[in-house]
Every structure is written in C-alpha cells, then in structure tokens.
C-alpha cells in the first residue's frame, strides 16, 4: 500500500480516541471505532506491517525521575529513539509535563504527569504464520510463535505482538500467556484462555512438572554425549536484558544439552532447561564456548571481548575490539546504580559499558543508513521522523526454538524450524520420555 493512502488506524485512532499530537488540551474523543485486522495490518516487502498511528502515553513521575531534567529522563530511560527526536518532541510540545509545554531543562518534580504523544511506527515482523497447534476444551491455546514477534505489547511493539494478533486475527479476547519466549526466539507458547487453566499450568511449571525441550544451532563442533551446565546465572542489567554466569551471586540454573548433528561449522543441539532463568540456554551455551551462532547479544565480540564469555571470562578494561574506542570504554556507565546488586566488580561495569556502547553504535549505524542516498531518508508526513529501515532477514530470529512442552497427561510439539530440518532424523533418541527417567525433580 502507498505510504500516503488513508486508513482507519493512521487517522490517529487508538482505543476510541483521536489524538492531536500538539498536546492534551486539544485532544478529542470519539465513539469507539471497531478495528478489524485489515485496518491494522498489511504485508509489504515480505514483512507484516502495522499502519502508523498516534498514541498517548501518560504516567506520573517515577521516583528515580524526580530531580532530573525531562530531556535526561527520556534520552536515558527510553533508548528506542535518537536524542535529536526527544529534543524536537519537547520543543514542539509532543512531550509535556502536566499538560504544559516545557523546555528540555525542566526538572521533573514528585507527582508530575509526564505525557508523550507519539506517532507510532511499529517495527515490521516476519510474515510467517502464528500457527495454532491446539486449542483444548479446558481453555489451553498452544501456539507456534515465529521469531521477531514479542509475546506482550512492549516498547515499540503493540499490535505486532502475539496477544494482539490472537485478538485481531483469531478473535481471542481474554488471554493469559503462561510461558515466556524472547522476541527473537521461535517455538511453542502456552496461552490460557481463562485464568484457571493458566494458574494450573503455572503451578506445574513452578513445581518442575513440565518438561521443556528446545533445539538450537550453535557455533562450532559441539561435543558428543550428554553435556550438563549447572552454572548460576545473574541479571547484570535489567534495562539492557544482560545476563551472565556468576558463581557467587547467580541463581541456581541447570541445562542439559546433546548434539544432534553438525554441518558447515555449526552444530544443531537439543536443549533441556531444568530451571527457568532469563536467557538461560543462551548464557549456558556461551559459557560452554558454543554460543547460538546468530545470537546478536551472546555471540558478540564487541560486547564480550575476545574470550566471548567462555568459562565465564569477562572483558577487561584494557581490552578492546577493532570497532571499539578504548577512550570510550573509560567513560562511566549510564547504567551504574541500575544493575542487579551494587556492581562493585569492575568487570561487570566494563561489560555493561561495552553493551551500552554497542547499542549506541547500532543506533548511529541505523541513523546513517537512513540518510544514505541522494534524496535522503523517507520521512513520515505526519511526524516528520525518518522511517526506519526494515530489518534484514537474519535479524528476524535467532536459531533457538522451543520445540516441545510436556506435562502430566499431555505433550505438544511444533514442527522443526528450517535451520534444523535434519534434526528429525536424530531427535527421537534424545527427547524426554518419563519412563526413561526416575526421581525427576
């Protein structure tokens, strides 16, 4: 569809409101409009897209915001947009405090209402079908989630999420997601259609009565046989979704691995996590020296240094990659005080700093790419912001797939992903069978 063509969602509709981005004082309310999937989604260039729309974000000042300038809060707390955008938005009244236009140096006070009228351009996602594997009579919905799509509305994603697609395209209104999968991870997702089934399965998950089985494609020749990693995992920086093995302060974690086959410098590996830490499989594989081959976070030398986190090795202050300026690493981290624990260890500080710098470089590369060409970047006619470039196919997923979940009296599995098709000849010999195990926790 042509960018300038009109449709219901781009006419500033959100939840029954037509929002004027110039400020809350001029906002208008209309009778709720019924939106259909065709009013929200369209496909173009091999991607599922959402028509841009205005949305009003409003929240009372959080404790950590008090005493800081409005510009400082937005540029450091909401890193999905460049600093230049926030400077423009404050100047034009798109960002307000207590329904009033302010300057970038205005200090936020306790009780202030901070409002952001944002013209949302949701990132596109894969056109791969969100497939319904099974819908049970007692209200369990089993879904095969593609990579690239988050489960819940978060950050820049609202309609391009599992819950909204299930609502808009499949007619499911009340949804209670049970297990969690990262945006880039594909595979089996359990969703309750009522709170009772969700509570029951969550209870079984906590009691370790549900077995989770994954497949992944890692870098290198994974060793033969059953490999167990029981290294404790710690969240280093919540804002950056950064996790690491930490024997002293990490939480108990256990994952079993077994190689299925190898080809072209990669190994396809069966994974069975016994605990449920964030990024557990990815962190344990990195620790073993076999990170997920296309993992942008845990297989990233710019963040982890030359040792790449193997055996828990962290980058040192003096270590730089070819793309990192050593002077930049010496600057204090913006995340100090926002990490799990007091972050006394200089190695943690260095790791977080490298992660921040890497993200900043990605933002800069994205901005430069927008401006390439004689005509410059495509610019949105409604908000005058550059239209971000589409993700490359290799940026839509990582090679980690939730293949099978099983519990008391039930088991569900998905088809194997394209990058692990040969695993069909090997996976039966390793998949979980309760008859073969005793004293299972």
CSV table of C-alpha atoms in Angstrom, one decimal:
chain,number,residue,atom,x,y,z
A,1,UNK,CA,0.0,0.0,0.0
A,2,UNK,CA,1.2,3.5,-0.8
A,3,UNK,CA,2.5,5.4,2.2
A,4,UNK,CA,0.1,8.3,1.8
A,5,UNK,CA,-3.1,6.2,1.4
A,6,UNK,CA,-5.6,6.7,4.2
A,7,UNK,CA,-6.9,4.0,6.5
A,8,UNK,CA,-8.6,3.9,9.9
A,9,UNK,CA,-5.5,3.3,12.0
A,10,UNK,CA,-3.5,6.1,10.5
A,11,UNK,CA,-6.3,8.6,11.2
A,12,UNK,CA,-4.9,8.8,14.7
A,13,UNK,CA,-7.3,6.2,16.1
A,14,UNK,CA,-6.2,4.4,19.3
A,15,UNK,CA,-8.7,2.8,21.6
A,16,UNK,CA,-11.5,5.0,20.5
A,17,UNK,CA,-9.5,8.3,20.8
A,18,UNK,CA,-8.4,10.6,18.0
A,19,UNK,CA,-5.3,12.2,19.5
A,20,UNK,CA,-3.9,15.6,18.5
A,21,UNK,CA,-0.1,15.3,18.9
A,22,UNK,CA,0.2,19.0,19.8
A,23,UNK,CA,-1.0,18.5,23.4
A,24,UNK,CA,-3.6,17.1,25.8
A,25,UNK,CA,-5.5,20.3,25.8
A,26,UNK,CA,-6.6,19.8,22.2
A,27,UNK,CA,-7.2,16.0,22.4
A,28,UNK,CA,-10.6,14.9,21.1
A,29,UNK,CA,-12.7,11.9,22.0
A,30,UNK,CA,-14.9,10.0,19.6
A,31,UNK,CA,-17.2,7.0,19.8
A,32,UNK,CA,-15.1,3.8,19.8
A,33,UNK,CA,-14.4,2.5,16.3
A,34,UNK,CA,-14.4,-1.2,15.7
A,35,UNK,CA,-11.0,-2.1,14.2
A,36,UNK,CA,-10.6,-5.2,12.0
A,37,UNK,CA,-7.3,-6.9,11.3
A,38,UNK,CA,-7.4,-5.3,7.8
A,39,UNK,CA,-7.5,-1.9,9.4
A,40,UNK,CA,-4.3,-2.6,11.4
A,41,UNK,CA,-2.1,-5.0,9.4
A,42,UNK,CA,-0.8,-5.1,5.9
A,43,UNK,CA,2.1,-7.0,4.2
A,44,UNK,CA,4.7,-5.4,2.1
A,45,UNK,CA,8.2,-6.3,1.1
A,46,UNK,CA,7.9,-9.7,2.7
A,47,UNK,CA,7.1,-8.3,6.2
A,48,UNK,CA,3.9,-7.9,8.3
A,49,UNK,CA,3.5,-4.2,9.0
A,50,UNK,CA,1.2,-2.0,11.1
A,51,UNK,CA,-0.3,1.2,9.8
A,52,UNK,CA,1.3,4.1,11.8
A,53,UNK,CA,-0.9,5.7,14.4
A,54,UNK,CA,-0.9,8.2,17.3
A,55,UNK,CA,-0.8,7.0,20.8
A,56,UNK,CA,-0.9,8.9,24.1
A,57,UNK,CA,1.5,7.7,26.8
A,58,UNK,CA,0.9,9.2,30.2
A,59,UNK,CA,2.5,8.3,33.6
A,60,UNK,CA,3.2,10.0,36.9
A,61,UNK,CA,6.8,10.6,37.6
A,62,UNK,CA,8.7,7.6,38.9
A,63,UNK,CA,10.8,8.1,41.9
A,64,UNK,CA,14.1,7.8,40.0
A,65,UNK,CA,13.0,10.6,37.6
A,66,UNK,CA,12.4,13.2,40.3
A,67,UNK,CA,15.1,15.9,40.3
A,68,UNK,CA,16.2,15.0,36.7
A,69,UNK,CA,15.5,17.1,33.6
A,70,UNK,CA,12.8,15.8,31.2
A,71,UNK,CA,15.4,15.5,28.5
A,72,UNK,CA,17.7,13.4,30.6
A,73,UNK,CA,14.9,11.0,31.6
A,74,UNK,CA,13.8,10.4,28.0
A,75,UNK,CA,17.2,10.1,26.5
A,76,UNK,CA,18.4,7.6,29.1
A,77,UNK,CA,15.2,5.7,30.0
A,78,UNK,CA,13.7,5.4,26.5
A,79,UNK,CA,16.6,4.5,24.2
A,80,UNK,CA,14.5,3.3,21.2
A,81,UNK,CA,14.7,6.8,19.6
A,82,UNK,CA,17.6,9.1,19.0
A,83,UNK,CA,18.4,12.1,21.2
A,84,UNK,CA,17.6,14.5,18.5
A,85,UNK,CA,14.0,13.2,18.4
A,86,UNK,CA,13.4,13.9,22.1
A,87,UNK,CA,14.9,17.4,21.8
A,88,UNK,CA,12.4,18.1,19.0
A,89,UNK,CA,9.5,16.5,20.8
A,90,UNK,CA,10.0,18.6,23.9
A,91,UNK,CA,10.3,21.8,21.9
A,92,UNK,CA,7.1,21.1,19.9
A,93,UNK,CA,5.0,20.0,22.9
A,94,UNK,CA,4.8,16.4,21.9
A,95,UNK,CA,6.3,15.7,25.3
A,96,UNK,CA,4.6,17.6,28.1
A,97,UNK,CA,4.5,17.9,31.9
A,98,UNK,CA,1.1,18.4,33.5
A,99,UNK,CA,-0.4,19.2,30.1
A,100,UNK,CA,2.0,22.1,29.5
A,101,UNK,CA,4.8,22.6,27.1
A,102,UNK,CA,8.2,22.8,28.8
A,103,UNK,CA,11.9,23.2,27.9
A,104,UNK,CA,14.4,20.4,27.8
A,105,UNK,CA,16.0,21.7,31.0
A,106,UNK,CA,12.7,21.5,33.0
A,107,UNK,CA,13.2,19.4,36.2
A,108,UNK,CA,10.7,16.7,37.0
A,109,UNK,CA,9.0,17.0,40.4
A,110,UNK,CA,7.3,14.5,42.5
A,111,UNK,CA,3.7,14.0,41.3
A,112,UNK,CA,4.2,15.4,37.8
A,113,UNK,CA,2.2,13.9,35.0
A,114,UNK,CA,4.5,13.2,32.1
A,115,UNK,CA,2.8,12.8,28.7
A,116,UNK,CA,4.2,11.7,25.3
A,117,UNK,CA,2.0,11.9,22.2
A,118,UNK,CA,3.9,9.6,19.9
A,119,UNK,CA,3.3,8.8,16.3
A,120,UNK,CA,4.0,5.1,16.5
A,121,UNK,CA,5.8,3.3,13.7
A,122,UNK,CA,5.8,-0.3,14.9
A,123,UNK,CA,8.8,-2.4,13.6
A,124,UNK,CA,7.7,-4.9,11.0
A,125,UNK,CA,7.8,-8.6,11.8
A,126,UNK,CA,8.0,-11.9,9.8
A,127,UNK,CA,5.0,-12.8,7.7
A,128,UNK,CA,5.4,-16.4,9.0
A,129,UNK,CA,2.1,-17.6,10.3
A,130,UNK,CA,1.3,-17.6,14.0
A,131,UNK,CA,0.1,-21.1,13.9
A,132,UNK,CA,-2.4,-22.6,16.4
A,133,UNK,CA,-1.1,-26.1,17.3
A,134,UNK,CA,-4.0,-27.0,19.6
A,135,UNK,CA,-7.0,-25.5,21.4
A,136,UNK,CA,-8.2,-27.7,24.3
A,137,UNK,CA,-11.7,-27.9,25.7
A,138,UNK,CA,-10.5,-26.6,29.1
A,139,UNK,CA,-9.1,-23.5,27.6
A,140,UNK,CA,-5.4,-24.0,26.7
A,141,UNK,CA,-4.2,-22.5,23.5
A,142,UNK,CA,-0.9,-23.9,22.1
A,143,UNK,CA,0.8,-21.6,19.6
A,144,UNK,CA,3.8,-21.9,17.4
A,145,UNK,CA,5.4,-18.4,17.6
A,146,UNK,CA,7.6,-17.2,14.8
A,147,UNK,CA,10.8,-15.3,15.6
A,148,UNK,CA,10.6,-11.5,15.5
A,149,UNK,CA,7.3,-11.1,17.3
A,150,UNK,CA,7.1,-10.3,21.1
A,151,UNK,CA,4.5,-12.0,23.2
A,152,UNK,CA,3.1,-8.9,25.0
A,153,UNK,CA,2.9,-5.3,24.0
A,154,UNK,CA,6.3,-3.8,24.9
A,155,UNK,CA,8.4,-0.9,23.8
A,156,UNK,CA,7.8,0.0,20.2
A,157,UNK,CA,5.5,-3.1,19.7
A,158,UNK,CA,1.8,-3.0,20.3
A,159,UNK,CA,-0.2,-4.6,17.5
A,160,UNK,CA,2.7,-6.6,16.2
A,161,UNK,CA,2.6,-8.9,19.2
A,162,UNK,CA,1.3,-12.4,19.9
A,163,UNK,CA,-1.6,-11.3,22.1
A,164,UNK,CA,-2.8,-8.6,19.7
A,165,UNK,CA,-2.5,-10.9,16.7
A,166,UNK,CA,-4.5,-13.6,18.5
A,167,UNK,CA,-7.1,-10.9,19.3
A,168,UNK,CA,-7.3,-9.2,15.9
A,169,UNK,CA,-6.9,-12.2,13.6
A,170,UNK,CA,-8.2,-15.1,15.7
A,171,UNK,CA,-10.9,-13.5,17.9
A,172,UNK,CA,-9.4,-14.4,21.3
A,173,UNK,CA,-10.1,-11.6,23.8
A,174,UNK,CA,-9.1,-12.8,27.2
A,175,UNK,CA,-5.5,-14.2,27.0
A,176,UNK,CA,-3.2,-15.4,29.8
A,177,UNK,CA,0.3,-16.2,28.4
A,178,UNK,CA,1.9,-18.9,30.6
A,179,UNK,CA,5.5,-19.5,29.4
A,180,UNK,CA,7.7,-16.7,28.1
A,181,UNK,CA,9.7,-16.6,24.9
A,182,UNK,CA,12.1,-13.8,23.8
A,183,UNK,CA,11.1,-11.8,20.8
A,184,UNK,CA,13.7,-13.4,18.6
A,185,UNK,CA,13.1,-17.0,19.9
A,186,UNK,CA,10.6,-19.1,18.0
A,187,UNK,CA,8.5,-22.0,19.1
A,188,UNK,CA,5.9,-23.3,21.4
A,189,UNK,CA,3.9,-20.9,23.5
A,190,UNK,CA,1.2,-21.9,26.0
A,191,UNK,CA,-1.6,-19.4,26.4
A,192,UNK,CA,-4.5,-19.7,28.8
A,193,UNK,CA,-8.0,-18.7,27.6
A,194,UNK,CA,-9.1,-18.4,31.2
A,195,UNK,CA,-7.3,-17.7,34.4
A,196,UNK,CA,-7.9,-21.1,35.9
A,197,UNK,CA,-6.0,-23.1,33.2
A,198,UNK,CA,-3.2,-20.5,33.3
A,199,UNK,CA,-2.9,-20.8,37.1
A,200,UNK,CA,-2.9,-24.6,37.0
A,201,UNK,CA,-0.1,-24.8,34.4
A,202,UNK,CA,1.9,-22.1,36.0
A,203,UNK,CA,1.7,-24.1,39.2
A,204,UNK,CA,3.0,-27.2,37.4
A,205,UNK,CA,5.9,-25.1,35.9
A,206,UNK,CA,6.9,-23.9,39.3
A,207,UNK,CA,6.8,-27.5,40.7
A,208,UNK,CA,9.0,-28.7,37.8
A,209,UNK,CA,6.3,-31.0,36.5
A,210,UNK,CA,6.5,-29.6,33.0
A,211,UNK,CA,9.4,-30.6,30.7
A,212,UNK,CA,10.7,-28.0,28.2
A,213,UNK,CA,12.7,-29.1,25.2
A,214,UNK,CA,14.4,-26.8,22.7
A,215,UNK,CA,16.7,-27.1,19.7
A,216,UNK,CA,19.3,-24.6,18.7
A,217,UNK,CA,22.1,-24.1,16.2
A,218,UNK,CA,25.4,-23.2,17.7
A,219,UNK,CA,28.8,-22.1,16.6
A,220,UNK,CA,31.5,-24.8,16.5
A,221,UNK,CA,31.6,-28.6,16.8
A,222,UNK,CA,29.6,-29.4,20.0
A,223,UNK,CA,31.0,-32.4,21.9
A,224,UNK,CA,29.3,-35.8,21.7
A,225,UNK,CA,27.2,-37.1,24.6
A,226,UNK,CA,25.1,-35.5,27.3
A,227,UNK,CA,26.5,-32.2,28.5
A,228,UNK,CA,25.2,-30.6,31.7
A,229,UNK,CA,25.8,-27.0,32.6
A,230,UNK,CA,24.8,-26.0,36.2
A,231,UNK,CA,26.4,-22.6,36.4
A,232,UNK,CA,24.4,-20.0,38.4
A,233,UNK,CA,23.0,-17.1,36.3
A,234,UNK,CA,22.7,-13.4,37.4
A,235,UNK,CA,21.0,-10.5,35.8
A,236,UNK,CA,23.7,-7.8,35.3
A,237,UNK,CA,21.5,-5.0,33.9
A,238,UNK,CA,17.7,-5.3,33.6
A,239,UNK,CA,17.4,-2.3,31.2
A,240,UNK,CA,19.9,-4.0,28.8
A,241,UNK,CA,18.5,-7.5,29.3
A,242,UNK,CA,22.1,-8.5,30.1
A,243,UNK,CA,22.7,-11.8,31.9
A,244,UNK,CA,25.9,-13.7,32.9
A,245,UNK,CA,27.2,-16.7,34.8
A,246,UNK,CA,28.1,-15.6,38.3
A,247,UNK,CA,29.1,-18.4,40.7
A,248,UNK,CA,29.0,-16.2,43.8
A,249,UNK,CA,25.7,-14.3,43.3
A,250,UNK,CA,23.9,-16.0,40.5
A,251,UNK,CA,20.7,-18.1,40.9
A,252,UNK,CA,20.8,-21.9,40.6
A,253,UNK,CA,20.5,-22.9,36.9
A,254,UNK,CA,20.7,-26.2,35.1
A,255,UNK,CA,20.5,-27.1,31.4
A,256,UNK,CA,21.2,-30.4,29.7
A,257,UNK,CA,22.5,-30.5,26.1
A,258,UNK,CA,23.1,-33.1,23.5
A,259,UNK,CA,24.3,-32.7,19.9
A,260,UNK,CA,22.0,-33.9,17.2
A,261,UNK,CA,24.3,-33.3,14.2
A,262,UNK,CA,27.0,-30.9,12.8
A,263,UNK,CA,27.4,-29.2,9.4
A,264,UNK,CA,29.2,-26.2,7.9
A,265,UNK,CA,30.9,-25.2,11.2
A,266,UNK,CA,27.7,-25.3,13.2
A,267,UNK,CA,26.1,-27.9,15.4
A,268,UNK,CA,22.4,-28.4,16.0
A,269,UNK,CA,21.9,-29.1,19.6
A,270,UNK,CA,19.0,-30.5,21.8
A,271,UNK,CA,18.5,-28.4,25.0
A,272,UNK,CA,16.5,-29.2,28.1
A,273,UNK,CA,16.4,-26.5,30.7
A,274,UNK,CA,15.6,-27.7,34.2
A,275,UNK,CA,15.3,-24.2,35.6
A,276,UNK,CA,13.8,-21.0,34.0
A,277,UNK,CA,16.3,-18.2,34.2
A,278,UNK,CA,16.1,-15.4,31.7
A,279,UNK,CA,18.3,-16.2,28.6
A,280,UNK,CA,19.3,-19.4,30.4
A,281,UNK,CA,20.1,-21.6,27.3
A,282,UNK,CA,21.9,-18.7,25.6
A,283,UNK,CA,24.0,-17.9,28.6
A,284,UNK,CA,24.9,-21.5,29.3
A,285,UNK,CA,25.9,-22.2,25.7
A,286,UNK,CA,28.1,-19.1,25.8
A,287,UNK,CA,29.7,-20.3,29.0
A,288,UNK,CA,30.5,-23.7,27.3
A,289,UNK,CA,32.1,-21.9,24.4
A,290,UNK,CA,29.3,-22.7,21.8
A,291,UNK,CA,27.0,-19.6,21.6
A,292,UNK,CA,23.9,-19.7,19.4
A,293,UNK,CA,25.5,-18.9,16.0
A,294,UNK,CA,23.5,-15.9,15.1
A,295,UNK,CA,22.9,-14.5,18.7
A,296,UNK,CA,23.4,-10.7,18.5
A,297,UNK,CA,23.9,-10.5,22.2
A,298,UNK,CA,25.8,-13.5,23.5
A,299,UNK,CA,27.8,-14.1,20.3
A,300,UNK,CA,29.1,-10.6,20.1
A,301,UNK,CA,32.8,-9.8,20.5
A,302,UNK,CA,32.2,-6.1,20.7
A,303,UNK,CA,30.3,-6.7,24.0
A,304,UNK,CA,32.1,-9.8,25.5
A,305,UNK,CA,35.7,-9.4,24.2
A,306,UNK,CA,37.8,-12.0,22.5
A,307,UNK,CA,37.0,-14.7,25.1
A,308,UNK,CA,33.3,-14.3,24.2
A,309,UNK,CA,32.3,-15.2,27.8
A,310,UNK,CA,33.7,-18.8,27.6
A,311,UNK,CA,34.1,-20.3,31.1
A,312,UNK,CA,32.7,-17.0,32.5
A,313,UNK,CA,35.5,-14.8,31.2
A,314,UNK,CA,34.6,-11.1,31.2
A,315,UNK,CA,36.2,-8.4,29.1
A,316,UNK,CA,38.9,-6.3,30.9
A,317,UNK,CA,39.0,-2.5,30.9
A,318,UNK,CA,42.1,-2.6,28.7
A,319,UNK,CA,40.6,-5.0,26.2
A,320,UNK,CA,39.0,-3.5,23.0
A,321,UNK,CA,37.7,-5.0,19.8
A,322,UNK,CA,38.7,-3.5,16.5
A,323,UNK,CA,35.5,-1.4,16.4
A,324,UNK,CA,35.7,0.0,20.0
A,325,UNK,CA,37.5,3.1,21.0
A,326,UNK,CA,39.5,2.5,24.2
A,327,UNK,CA,38.8,6.0,25.4
A,328,UNK,CA,35.1,5.4,25.2
A,329,UNK,CA,35.3,2.4,27.5
A,330,UNK,CA,36.8,4.6,30.2
A,331,UNK,CA,33.7,6.8,30.4
A,332,UNK,CA,31.4,6.0,33.3
A,333,UNK,CA,28.5,3.7,32.6
A,334,UNK,CA,25.0,5.2,32.4
A,335,UNK,CA,23.6,2.0,34.0
A,336,UNK,CA,25.6,2.3,37.3
A,337,UNK,CA,23.0,2.0,40.1
A,338,UNK,CA,20.5,0.3,37.8
A,339,UNK,CA,22.0,-3.2,37.8
A,340,UNK,CA,21.3,-6.3,39.9
A,341,UNK,CA,23.4,-5.7,43.0
A,342,UNK,CA,25.8,-2.9,43.7
A,343,UNK,CA,28.0,-3.6,40.6
A,344,UNK,CA,31.2,-3.3,42.7
A,345,UNK,CA,33.1,-5.6,40.3
A,346,UNK,CA,34.9,-3.5,37.7
A,347,UNK,CA,34.4,-6.4,35.2
A,348,UNK,CA,30.6,-6.0,35.5
A,349,UNK,CA,31.0,-2.3,34.9
A,350,UNK,CA,33.1,-2.8,31.9
A,351,UNK,CA,30.7,-5.4,30.4
A,352,UNK,CA,27.7,-3.1,30.9
A,353,UNK,CA,29.7,-0.2,29.4
A,354,UNK,CA,30.6,-2.2,26.3
A,355,UNK,CA,27.0,-3.3,25.9
A,356,UNK,CA,25.8,0.4,26.1
A,357,UNK,CA,28.5,1.5,23.6
A,358,UNK,CA,27.5,-1.3,21.2
A,359,UNK,CA,23.8,-0.3,21.4
A,360,UNK,CA,24.8,3.3,20.8
A,361,UNK,CA,26.8,2.3,17.7
A,362,UNK,CA,23.8,0.3,16.3
A,363,UNK,CA,21.7,3.5,16.7
A,364,UNK,CA,24.3,5.5,14.9
A,365,UNK,CA,24.6,3.0,12.1
A,366,UNK,CA,20.8,2.9,11.8
A,367,UNK,CA,20.7,6.7,11.6
A,368,UNK,CA,23.5,6.8,8.9
A,369,UNK,CA,21.6,4.2,6.9
A,370,UNK,CA,18.5,6.4,7.0
A,371,UNK,CA,20.4,9.2,5.4
A,372,UNK,CA,22.1,7.3,2.6
A,373,UNK,CA,21.0,8.3,-1.0
A,374,UNK,CA,20.6,11.5,-2.9
A,375,UNK,CA,17.1,12.1,-1.7
A,376,UNK,CA,17.9,11.3,2.0
A,377,UNK,CA,15.7,9.2,4.2
A,378,UNK,CA,12.0,8.5,3.8
A,379,UNK,CA,10.2,10.9,6.2
A,380,UNK,CA,6.8,10.3,7.7
A,381,UNK,CA,4.3,13.0,6.6
A,382,UNK,CA,2.6,13.1,10.0
A,383,UNK,CA,5.5,13.3,12.4
A,384,UNK,CA,8.4,14.3,10.1
A,385,UNK,CA,10.6,11.5,11.6
A,386,UNK,CA,12.7,9.3,9.3
A,387,UNK,CA,11.1,5.9,8.6
A,388,UNK,CA,13.5,3.3,10.0
A,389,UNK,CA,15.0,0.8,7.6
A,390,UNK,CA,13.5,-2.7,7.5
A,391,UNK,CA,15.2,-5.5,9.5
A,392,UNK,CA,17.3,-7.9,7.4
A,393,UNK,CA,16.1,-11.5,7.3
A,394,UNK,CA,18.9,-12.6,9.6
A,395,UNK,CA,17.7,-10.0,12.2
A,396,UNK,CA,14.2,-11.5,12.5
A,397,UNK,CA,15.1,-14.5,14.6
A,398,UNK,CA,17.9,-16.3,16.4
A,399,UNK,CA,18.5,-20.0,16.0
A,400,UNK,CA,16.8,-21.1,19.2
A,401,UNK,CA,13.4,-22.8,19.1
A,402,UNK,CA,11.0,-24.1,21.8
A,403,UNK,CA,10.2,-27.4,20.2
A,404,UNK,CA,8.2,-29.4,22.8
A,405,UNK,CA,6.5,-29.0,26.2
A,406,UNK,CA,5.0,-31.9,28.1
A,407,UNK,CA,3.2,-32.2,31.5
A,408,UNK,CA,1.0,-34.6,33.4
A,409,UNK,CA,-1.0,-36.3,30.8
A,410,UNK,CA,-0.2,-34.1,27.9
A,411,UNK,CA,2.6,-33.2,25.4
A,412,UNK,CA,2.7,-30.7,22.5
A,413,UNK,CA,5.3,-30.1,19.9
A,414,UNK,CA,5.9,-27.9,16.9
A,415,UNK,CA,7.4,-28.6,13.5
A,416,UNK,CA,11.2,-28.2,13.5
A,417,UNK,CA,12.4,-24.9,12.1
A,418,UNK,CA,14.0,-24.7,8.6
A,419,UNK,CA,17.6,-24.3,10.1
A,420,UNK,CA,17.2,-27.6,12.0
A,421,UNK,CA,15.3,-29.8,9.5
A,422,UNK,CA,17.9,-32.6,9.6
A,423,UNK,CA,17.2,-33.0,13.4
A,424,UNK,CA,14.1,-35.0,12.5
A,425,UNK,CA,16.4,-38.0,12.0
A,426,UNK,CA,18.0,-37.6,15.4
A,427,UNK,CA,15.6,-36.1,17.9
A,428,UNK,CA,13.6,-39.2,18.8
A,429,UNK,CA,16.7,-40.7,20.5
A,430,UNK,CA,17.0,-37.7,22.9
A,431,UNK,CA,13.5,-36.4,23.5
A,432,UNK,CA,12.1,-36.6,27.0
A,433,UNK,CA,10.3,-39.8,28.0
A,434,UNK,CA,9.2,-40.1,31.6
A,435,UNK,CA,9.5,-43.9,31.5
A,436,UNK,CA,13.3,-43.5,31.0
A,437,UNK,CA,13.9,-41.2,34.0
A,438,UNK,CA,13.3,-41.7,37.7
A,439,UNK,CA,13.3,-39.2,40.5
A,440,UNK,CA,12.7,-36.3,38.1
A,441,UNK,CA,12.6,-33.1,40.0
